[in-house]
Short mmCIF file of C-alpha atoms in Angstrom, two decimals:
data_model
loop_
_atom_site.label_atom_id
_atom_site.label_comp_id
_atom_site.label_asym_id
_atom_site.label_seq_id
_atom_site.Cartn_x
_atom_site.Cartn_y
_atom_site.Cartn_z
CA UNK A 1 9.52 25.04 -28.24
CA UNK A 2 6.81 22.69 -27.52
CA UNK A 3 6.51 19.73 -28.27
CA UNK A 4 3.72 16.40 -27.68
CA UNK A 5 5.59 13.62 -25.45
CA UNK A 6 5.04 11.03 -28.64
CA UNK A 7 7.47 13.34 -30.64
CA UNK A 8 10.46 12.83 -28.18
CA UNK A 9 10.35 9.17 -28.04
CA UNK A 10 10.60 6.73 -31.22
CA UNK A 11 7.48 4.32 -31.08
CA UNK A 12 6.81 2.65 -27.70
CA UNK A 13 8.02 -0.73 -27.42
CA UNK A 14 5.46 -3.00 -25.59
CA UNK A 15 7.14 -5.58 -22.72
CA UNK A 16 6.52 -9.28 -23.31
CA UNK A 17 5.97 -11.85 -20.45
CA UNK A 18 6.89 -15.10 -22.03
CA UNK A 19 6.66 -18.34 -20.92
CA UNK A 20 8.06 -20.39 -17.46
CA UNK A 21 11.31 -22.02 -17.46
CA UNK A 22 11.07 -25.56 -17.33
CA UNK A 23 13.92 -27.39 -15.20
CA UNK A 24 17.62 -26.60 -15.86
CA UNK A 25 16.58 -23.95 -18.83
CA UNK A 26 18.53 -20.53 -19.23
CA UNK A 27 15.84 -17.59 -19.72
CA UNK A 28 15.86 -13.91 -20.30
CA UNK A 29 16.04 -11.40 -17.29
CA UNK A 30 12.67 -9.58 -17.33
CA UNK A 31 11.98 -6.60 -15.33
CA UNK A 32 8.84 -5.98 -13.52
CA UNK A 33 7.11 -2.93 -11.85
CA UNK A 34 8.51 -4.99 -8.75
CA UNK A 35 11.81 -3.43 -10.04
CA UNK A 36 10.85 0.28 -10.03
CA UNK A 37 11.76 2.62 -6.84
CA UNK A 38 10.06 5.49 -6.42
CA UNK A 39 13.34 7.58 -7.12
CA UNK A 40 12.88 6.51 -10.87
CA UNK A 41 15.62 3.61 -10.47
CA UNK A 42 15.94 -0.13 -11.02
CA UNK A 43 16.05 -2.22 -7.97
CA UNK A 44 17.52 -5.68 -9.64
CA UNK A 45 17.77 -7.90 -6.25
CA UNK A 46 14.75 -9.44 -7.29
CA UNK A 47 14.86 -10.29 -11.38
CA UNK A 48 13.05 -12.67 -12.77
CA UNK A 49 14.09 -14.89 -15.81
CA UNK A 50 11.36 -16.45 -18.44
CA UNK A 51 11.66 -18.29 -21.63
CA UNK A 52 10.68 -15.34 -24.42
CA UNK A 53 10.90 -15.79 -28.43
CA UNK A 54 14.09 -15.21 -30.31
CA UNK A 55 12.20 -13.01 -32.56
CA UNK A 56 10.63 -10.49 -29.53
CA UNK A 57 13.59 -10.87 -27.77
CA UNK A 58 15.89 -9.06 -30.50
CA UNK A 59 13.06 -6.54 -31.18
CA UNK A 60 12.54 -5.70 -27.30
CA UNK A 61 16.26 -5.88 -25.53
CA UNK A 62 16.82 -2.50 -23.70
CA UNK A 63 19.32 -0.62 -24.64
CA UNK A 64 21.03 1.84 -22.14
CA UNK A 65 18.94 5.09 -21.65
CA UNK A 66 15.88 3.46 -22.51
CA UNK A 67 12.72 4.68 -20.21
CA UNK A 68 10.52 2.20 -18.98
CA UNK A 69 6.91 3.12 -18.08
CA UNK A 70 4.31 1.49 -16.01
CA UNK A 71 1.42 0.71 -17.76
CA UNK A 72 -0.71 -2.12 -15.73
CA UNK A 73 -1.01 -1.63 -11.71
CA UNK A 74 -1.31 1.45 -9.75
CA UNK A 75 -3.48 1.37 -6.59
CA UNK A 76 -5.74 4.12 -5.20
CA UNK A 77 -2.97 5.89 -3.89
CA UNK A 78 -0.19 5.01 -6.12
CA UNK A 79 -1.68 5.94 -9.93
CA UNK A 80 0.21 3.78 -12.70
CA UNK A 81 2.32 5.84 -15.02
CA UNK A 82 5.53 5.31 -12.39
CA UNK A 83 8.96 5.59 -14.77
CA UNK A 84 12.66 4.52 -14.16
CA UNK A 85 15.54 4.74 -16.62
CA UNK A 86 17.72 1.38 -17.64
CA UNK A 87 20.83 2.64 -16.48
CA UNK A 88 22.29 -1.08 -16.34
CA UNK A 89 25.49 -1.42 -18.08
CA UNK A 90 26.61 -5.04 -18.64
CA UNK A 91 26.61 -7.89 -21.05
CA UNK A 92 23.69 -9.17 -19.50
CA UNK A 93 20.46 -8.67 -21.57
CA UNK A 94 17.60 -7.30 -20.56
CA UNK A 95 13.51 -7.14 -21.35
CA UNK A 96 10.98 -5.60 -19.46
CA UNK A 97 7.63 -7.47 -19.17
CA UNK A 98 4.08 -6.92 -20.60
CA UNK A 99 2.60 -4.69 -17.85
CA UNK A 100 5.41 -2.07 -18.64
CA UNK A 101 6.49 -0.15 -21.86
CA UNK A 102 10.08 1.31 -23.40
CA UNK A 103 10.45 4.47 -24.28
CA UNK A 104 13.51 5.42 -26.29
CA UNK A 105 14.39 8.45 -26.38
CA UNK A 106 14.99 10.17 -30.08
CA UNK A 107 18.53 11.68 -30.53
CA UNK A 108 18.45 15.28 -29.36
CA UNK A 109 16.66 13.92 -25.92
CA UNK A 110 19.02 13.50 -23.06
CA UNK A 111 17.31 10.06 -21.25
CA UNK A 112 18.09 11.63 -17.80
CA UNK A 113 16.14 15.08 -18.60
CA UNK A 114 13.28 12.78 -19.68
CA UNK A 115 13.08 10.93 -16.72
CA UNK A 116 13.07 13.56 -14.53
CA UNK A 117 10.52 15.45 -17.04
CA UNK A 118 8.11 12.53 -16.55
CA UNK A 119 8.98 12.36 -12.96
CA UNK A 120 7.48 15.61 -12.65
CA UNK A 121 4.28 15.14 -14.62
CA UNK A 122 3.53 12.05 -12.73
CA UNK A 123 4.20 13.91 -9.59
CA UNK A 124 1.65 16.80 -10.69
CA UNK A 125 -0.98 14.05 -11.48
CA UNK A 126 -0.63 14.13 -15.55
CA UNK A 127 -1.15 10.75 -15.63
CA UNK A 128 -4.48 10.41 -14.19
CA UNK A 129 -6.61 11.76 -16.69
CA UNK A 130 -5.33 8.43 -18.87
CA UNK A 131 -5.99 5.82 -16.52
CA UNK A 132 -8.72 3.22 -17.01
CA UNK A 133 -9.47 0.28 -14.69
CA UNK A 134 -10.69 -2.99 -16.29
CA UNK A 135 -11.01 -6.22 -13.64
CA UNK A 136 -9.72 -4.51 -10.97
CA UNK A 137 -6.46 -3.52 -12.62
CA UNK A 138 -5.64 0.41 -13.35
CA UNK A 139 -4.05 0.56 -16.86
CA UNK A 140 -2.68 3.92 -18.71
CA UNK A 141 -3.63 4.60 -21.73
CA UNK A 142 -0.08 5.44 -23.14
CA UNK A 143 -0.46 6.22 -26.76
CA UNK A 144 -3.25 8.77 -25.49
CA UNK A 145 -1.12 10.29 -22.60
CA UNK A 146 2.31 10.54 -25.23
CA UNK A 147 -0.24 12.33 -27.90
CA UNK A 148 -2.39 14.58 -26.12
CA UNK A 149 0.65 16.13 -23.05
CA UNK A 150 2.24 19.10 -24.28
CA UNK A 151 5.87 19.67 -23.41
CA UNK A 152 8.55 22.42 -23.49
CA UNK A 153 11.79 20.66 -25.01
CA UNK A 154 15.11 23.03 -24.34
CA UNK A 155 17.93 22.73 -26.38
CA UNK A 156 19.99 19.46 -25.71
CA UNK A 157 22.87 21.15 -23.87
CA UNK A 158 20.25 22.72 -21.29
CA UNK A 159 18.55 19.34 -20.80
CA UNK A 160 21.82 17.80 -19.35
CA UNK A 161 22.53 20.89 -17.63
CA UNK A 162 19.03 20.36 -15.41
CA UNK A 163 19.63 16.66 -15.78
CA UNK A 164 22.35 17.20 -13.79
CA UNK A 165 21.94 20.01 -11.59
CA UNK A 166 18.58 17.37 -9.89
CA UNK A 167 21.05 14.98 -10.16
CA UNK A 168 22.96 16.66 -7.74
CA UNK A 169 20.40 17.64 -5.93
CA UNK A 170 19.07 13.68 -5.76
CA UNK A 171 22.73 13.11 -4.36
CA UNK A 172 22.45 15.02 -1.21
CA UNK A 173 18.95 13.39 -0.24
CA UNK A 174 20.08 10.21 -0.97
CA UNK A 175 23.28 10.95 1.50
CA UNK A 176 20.69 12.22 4.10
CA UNK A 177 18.96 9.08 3.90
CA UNK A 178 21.77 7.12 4.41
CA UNK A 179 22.64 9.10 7.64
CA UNK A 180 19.00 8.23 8.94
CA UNK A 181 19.02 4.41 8.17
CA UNK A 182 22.81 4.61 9.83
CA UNK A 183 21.09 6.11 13.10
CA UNK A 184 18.49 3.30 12.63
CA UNK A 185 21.27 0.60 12.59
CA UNK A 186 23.31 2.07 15.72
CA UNK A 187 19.88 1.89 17.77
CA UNK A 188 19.34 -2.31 16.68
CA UNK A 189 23.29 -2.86 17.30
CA UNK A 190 22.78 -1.30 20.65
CA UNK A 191 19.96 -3.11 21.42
CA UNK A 192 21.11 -6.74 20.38
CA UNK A 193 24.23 -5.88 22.56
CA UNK A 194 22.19 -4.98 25.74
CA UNK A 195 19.80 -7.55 25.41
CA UNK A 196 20.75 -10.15 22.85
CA UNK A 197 21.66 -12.71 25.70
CA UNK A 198 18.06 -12.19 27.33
CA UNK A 199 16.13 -12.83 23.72
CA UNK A 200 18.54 -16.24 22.95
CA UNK A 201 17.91 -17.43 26.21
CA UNK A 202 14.48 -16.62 26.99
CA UNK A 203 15.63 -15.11 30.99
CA UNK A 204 12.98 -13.49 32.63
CA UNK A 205 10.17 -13.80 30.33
CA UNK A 206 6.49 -12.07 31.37
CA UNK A 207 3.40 -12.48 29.38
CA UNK A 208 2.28 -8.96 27.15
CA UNK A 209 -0.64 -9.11 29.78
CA UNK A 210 1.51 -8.56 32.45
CA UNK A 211 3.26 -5.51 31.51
CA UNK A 212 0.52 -3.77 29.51
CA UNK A 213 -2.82 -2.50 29.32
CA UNK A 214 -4.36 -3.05 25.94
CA UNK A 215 -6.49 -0.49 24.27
CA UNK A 216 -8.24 -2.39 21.54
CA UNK A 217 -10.72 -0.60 18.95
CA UNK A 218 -10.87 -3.72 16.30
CA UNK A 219 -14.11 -4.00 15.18
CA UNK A 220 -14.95 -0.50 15.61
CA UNK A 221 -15.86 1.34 12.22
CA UNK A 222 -15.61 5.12 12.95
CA UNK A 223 -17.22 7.26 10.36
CA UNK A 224 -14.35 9.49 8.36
CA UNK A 225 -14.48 13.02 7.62
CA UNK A 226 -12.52 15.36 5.31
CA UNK A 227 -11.22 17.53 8.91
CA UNK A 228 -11.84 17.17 12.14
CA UNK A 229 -9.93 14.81 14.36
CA UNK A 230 -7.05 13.24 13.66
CA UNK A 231 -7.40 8.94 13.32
CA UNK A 232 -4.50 6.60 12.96
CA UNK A 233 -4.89 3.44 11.03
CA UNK A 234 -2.45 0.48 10.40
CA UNK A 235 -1.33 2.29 7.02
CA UNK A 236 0.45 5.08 9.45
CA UNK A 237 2.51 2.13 11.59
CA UNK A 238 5.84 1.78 10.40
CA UNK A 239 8.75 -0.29 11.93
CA UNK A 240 10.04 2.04 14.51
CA UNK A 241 8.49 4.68 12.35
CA UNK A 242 5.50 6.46 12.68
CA UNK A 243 4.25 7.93 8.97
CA UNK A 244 1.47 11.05 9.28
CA UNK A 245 0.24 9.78 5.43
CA UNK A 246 -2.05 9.36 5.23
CA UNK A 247 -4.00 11.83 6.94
CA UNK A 248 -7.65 10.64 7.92
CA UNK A 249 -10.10 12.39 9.99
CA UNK A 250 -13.17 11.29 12.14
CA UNK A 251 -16.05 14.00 12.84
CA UNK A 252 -15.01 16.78 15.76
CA UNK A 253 -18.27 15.86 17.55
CA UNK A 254 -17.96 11.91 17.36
CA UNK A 255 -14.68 12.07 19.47
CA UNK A 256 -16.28 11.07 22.77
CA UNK A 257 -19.19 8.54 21.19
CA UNK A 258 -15.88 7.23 19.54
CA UNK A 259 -13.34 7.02 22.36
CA UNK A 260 -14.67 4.48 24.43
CA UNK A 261 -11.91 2.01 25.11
CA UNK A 262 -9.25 3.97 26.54
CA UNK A 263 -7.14 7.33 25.20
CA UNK A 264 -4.15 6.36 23.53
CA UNK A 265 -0.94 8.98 24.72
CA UNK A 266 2.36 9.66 23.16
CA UNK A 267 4.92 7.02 23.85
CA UNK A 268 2.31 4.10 24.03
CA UNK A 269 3.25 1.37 21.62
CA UNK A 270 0.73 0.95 18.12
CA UNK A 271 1.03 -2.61 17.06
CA UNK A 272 -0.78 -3.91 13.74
CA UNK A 273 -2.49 -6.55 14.51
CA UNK A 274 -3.25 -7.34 10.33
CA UNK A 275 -2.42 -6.25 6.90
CA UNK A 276 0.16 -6.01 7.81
CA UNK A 277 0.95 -7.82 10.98
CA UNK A 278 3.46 -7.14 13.34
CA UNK A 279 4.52 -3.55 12.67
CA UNK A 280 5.58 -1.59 15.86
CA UNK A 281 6.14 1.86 16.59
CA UNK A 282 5.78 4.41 19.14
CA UNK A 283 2.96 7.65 19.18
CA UNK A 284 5.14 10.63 18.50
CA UNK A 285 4.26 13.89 20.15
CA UNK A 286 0.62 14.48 18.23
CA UNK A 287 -0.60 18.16 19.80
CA UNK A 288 -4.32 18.00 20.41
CA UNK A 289 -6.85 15.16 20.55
CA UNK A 290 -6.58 12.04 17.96
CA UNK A 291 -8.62 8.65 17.79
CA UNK A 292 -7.27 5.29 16.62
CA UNK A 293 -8.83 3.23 14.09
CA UNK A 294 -8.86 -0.84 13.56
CA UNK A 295 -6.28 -3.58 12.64
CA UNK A 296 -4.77 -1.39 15.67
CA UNK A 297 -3.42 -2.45 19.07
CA UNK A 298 -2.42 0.18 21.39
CA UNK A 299 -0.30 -1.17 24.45
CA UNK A 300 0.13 1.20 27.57
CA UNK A 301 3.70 -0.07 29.65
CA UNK A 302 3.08 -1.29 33.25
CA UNK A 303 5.91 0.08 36.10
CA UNK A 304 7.97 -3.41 35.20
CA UNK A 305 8.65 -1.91 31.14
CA UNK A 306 9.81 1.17 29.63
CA UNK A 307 8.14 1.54 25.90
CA UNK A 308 11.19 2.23 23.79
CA UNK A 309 12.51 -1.06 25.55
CA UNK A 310 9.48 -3.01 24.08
CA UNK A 311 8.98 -1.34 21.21
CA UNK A 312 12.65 -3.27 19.97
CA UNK A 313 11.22 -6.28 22.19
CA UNK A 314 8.12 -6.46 19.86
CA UNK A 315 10.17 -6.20 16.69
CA UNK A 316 12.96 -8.57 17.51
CA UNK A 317 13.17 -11.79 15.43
CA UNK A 318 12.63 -13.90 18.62
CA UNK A 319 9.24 -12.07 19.09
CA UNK A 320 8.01 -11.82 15.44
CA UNK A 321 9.03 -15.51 15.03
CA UNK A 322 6.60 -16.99 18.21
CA UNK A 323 4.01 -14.35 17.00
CA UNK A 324 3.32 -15.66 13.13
CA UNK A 325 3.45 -19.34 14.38
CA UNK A 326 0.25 -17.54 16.29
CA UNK A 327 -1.49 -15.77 13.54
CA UNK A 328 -4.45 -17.16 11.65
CA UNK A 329 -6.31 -16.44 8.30
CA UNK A 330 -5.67 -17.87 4.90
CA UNK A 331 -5.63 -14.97 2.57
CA UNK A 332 -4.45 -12.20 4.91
CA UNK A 333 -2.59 -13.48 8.26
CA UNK A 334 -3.48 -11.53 11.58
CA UNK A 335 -3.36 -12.26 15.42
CA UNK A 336 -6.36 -12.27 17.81
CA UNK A 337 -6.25 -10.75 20.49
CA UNK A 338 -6.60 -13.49 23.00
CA UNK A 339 -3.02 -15.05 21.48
CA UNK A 340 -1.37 -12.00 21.78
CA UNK A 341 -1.53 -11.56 25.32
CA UNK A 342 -0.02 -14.62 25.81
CA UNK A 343 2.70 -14.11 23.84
CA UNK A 344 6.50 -13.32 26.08
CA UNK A 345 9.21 -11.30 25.81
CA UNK A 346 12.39 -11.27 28.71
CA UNK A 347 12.22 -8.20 31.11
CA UNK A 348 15.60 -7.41 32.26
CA UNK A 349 16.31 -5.09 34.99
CA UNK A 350 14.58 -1.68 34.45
CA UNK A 351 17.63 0.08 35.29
CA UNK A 352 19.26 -1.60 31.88
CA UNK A 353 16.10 -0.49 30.01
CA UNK A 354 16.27 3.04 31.17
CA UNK A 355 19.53 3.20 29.95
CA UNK A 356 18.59 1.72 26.48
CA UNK A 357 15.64 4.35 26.35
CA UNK A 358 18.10 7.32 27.14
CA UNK A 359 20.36 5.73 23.91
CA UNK A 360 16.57 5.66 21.73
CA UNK A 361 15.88 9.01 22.90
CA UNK A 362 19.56 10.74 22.05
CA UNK A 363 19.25 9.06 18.42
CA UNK A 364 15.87 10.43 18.24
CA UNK A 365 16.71 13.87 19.13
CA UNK A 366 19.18 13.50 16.30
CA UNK A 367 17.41 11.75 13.88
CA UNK A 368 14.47 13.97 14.26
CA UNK A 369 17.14 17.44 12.98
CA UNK A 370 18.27 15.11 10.08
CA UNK A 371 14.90 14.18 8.99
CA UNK A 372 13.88 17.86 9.36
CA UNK A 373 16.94 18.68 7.24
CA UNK A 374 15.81 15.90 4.61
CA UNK A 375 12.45 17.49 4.40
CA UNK A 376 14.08 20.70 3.22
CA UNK A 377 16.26 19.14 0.81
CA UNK A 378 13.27 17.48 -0.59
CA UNK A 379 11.69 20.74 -0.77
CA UNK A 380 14.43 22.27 -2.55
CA UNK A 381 14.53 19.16 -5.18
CA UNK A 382 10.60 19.91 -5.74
CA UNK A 383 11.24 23.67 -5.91
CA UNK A 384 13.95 23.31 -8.44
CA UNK A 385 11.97 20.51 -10.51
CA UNK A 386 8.93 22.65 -11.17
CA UNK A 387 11.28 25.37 -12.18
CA UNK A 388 13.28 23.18 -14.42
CA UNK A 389 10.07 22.54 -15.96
CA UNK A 390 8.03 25.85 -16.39
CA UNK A 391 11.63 26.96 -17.90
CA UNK A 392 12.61 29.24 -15.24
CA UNK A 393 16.03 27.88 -15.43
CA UNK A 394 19.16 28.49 -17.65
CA UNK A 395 17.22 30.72 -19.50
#
């Protein structure tokens, strides 16, 4: 049966900010978009507390199974309209603030089917259509988007059967995940345990200058295309992570006018020299030609360093700690050039390195079957969410 999103929630409940906490006051916990994970749960490690009226307080506690929407923020890339469910269940009281909305669920909706429901229309771009941007801010239009999106509503005992059959579904990725970020961990451990001892005591330290060449395009605006060749920016530098989102392109036949400074390979290190600062990974395999773009460092390994030895170098907390006292700029903090060269990390024997890089490369080998494995379980949880959702299941 359809059904318009307004007539499956009561009326939306709009989030209140309050006021600061002076000194030694007790406030209400407020949640904050800063809250939300992508997966459509709370993250709570970082709650707030503000002083908010007895009056809004009663009418605006959440209650568990409450949605809360995004209705204030977004980015280019990100469009507001992101959703989790308040799935906390303790004495503790909760409010969520004024850039967010509650949605409560009427009483033949099963939360968790609504969630996921939204999930799904905010994946396929519903939300866009009811954005608006006012001072720089994007803001959803929420009483238009709940009025004006049709919906298919199954009967109650379906929606918990899909609720929980994605549910399930969530489970495995999650468990996947967890595998990677283990892999991740073993790699550090092994690292600090090689060359902890080195990093404390600051043996054998070289400049950056002497043990890499620097291929530097700063500065260098290369026009962008819709295909063509393939251009890295800082957005695709992760910590030990390289991300191929987003996907730019420069102009086929500007390649050469554009590739003046040196040809980046696999292997070589990418360092972010701004916004942000200090990332470090490694150029994966890329087949074909690709170009890199600013706020980008590319370092090429002398005989003295193997790259998967200073990629961890880079990252270490000895490193990142001598490179900020460095950096320079009020609003957004980046390193010239000139400082970073001078900057040191130890060199131990090479032998010791090569041995770390055989570890790096095992785990990647490894890592690189589980992520491929994660991508299909993703696949599957996409497959089975537009199904749930065009009603091509439990039928």
């Amino acid at each position: 049966m359809k059904y318009k999103l307004a007539d499956i929630f009561e009326k939306p409940i709009s989030g209140e900010w309050g006021e600061e906490l002076r000194e030694g006051e007790k406030g209400t916990k407020v949640i904050r978009t800063t809250n939300f994970t992508n997966l459509g749960r709370l993250d709570l490690n970082n709650i707030v507390e503000r002083k908010i009226d007895l009056e809004k307080f009663q009418n605006k506690v959440l209650k568990l199974g409450d949605i809360i929407i995004e209705k204030s923020g977004g980015s280019p890339t990100q469009p507001v309209g992101r959703t989790v469910i308040f799935d906390v269940d303790s004495n503790e009281k909760y409010i969520c603030n004024n850039f967010t909305a509650i949605l409560r669920p009427i009483n033949n909706v099963y939360p968790k089917y609504v969630l996921y429901l939204l999930k799904d229309l905010y994946n396929r771009k519903q939300v866009i259509k009811f954005q608006n941007k006012t001072t720089g801010i994007i803001n959803l239009k929420l009483n238009d988007y709940l009025l004006n999106t049709e919906i298919t509503l199954p009967k109650l005992e379906i929606q918990k059967k899909i609720a929980n059959l994605l549910d399930k579904s969530q489970e495995l990725i999650d468990k996947r995940k967890a595998q990677i970020d283990v892999l991740d961990v073993l790699v550090k451990s092994r690292f600090i345990g090689m060359f902890g001892e080195w990093l404390s005591k600051k043996k054998d330290l070289y400049m950056l200058s002497e043990m890499c060449n620097f291929i530097d395009y700063r500065g260098k605006t290369p026009e962008k295309s819709d295909e063509g060749i393939p251009l890295i920016t800082a957005k695709n530098v992760k910590n030990h992570s390289f991300s191929f989102e987003p996907r730019e392109y420069i102009p086929s036949e500007n390649y050469d006018d554009v590739m003046t400074r040196g040809i980046p390979k696999a292997n070589d290190i990418l360092f972010t020299t701004e916004a942000p600062l200090g990332n470090v990974c490694r150029i994966p395999e890329i087949i074909g030609k690709f170009c890199v773009g600013q706020r980008l460092i590319t370092m090429q390994t002398l005989e003295n360093i193997v790259p998967e030895y200073l990629e961890y170098a880079l990252l270490s907390n000895e490193f990142q700690s001598e490179m900020w006292k460095k950096s320079s700029g009020s609003t957004v903090k980046g390193i010239r050039s000139k400082e970073l060269v001078k900057l040191s990390i130890p060199v131990p024997p090479l032998d010791l390195q090569n041995q770390f890089a055989a570890f790096v490369n095992q785990i990647d080998k490894l890592k690189f079957e589980m992520e491929k494995s994660l991508k299909e379980l993703e696949d599957n949880f996409n497959s089975l969410m537009q199904k749930a959702f065009n009603g091509e299941l439990f039928n």
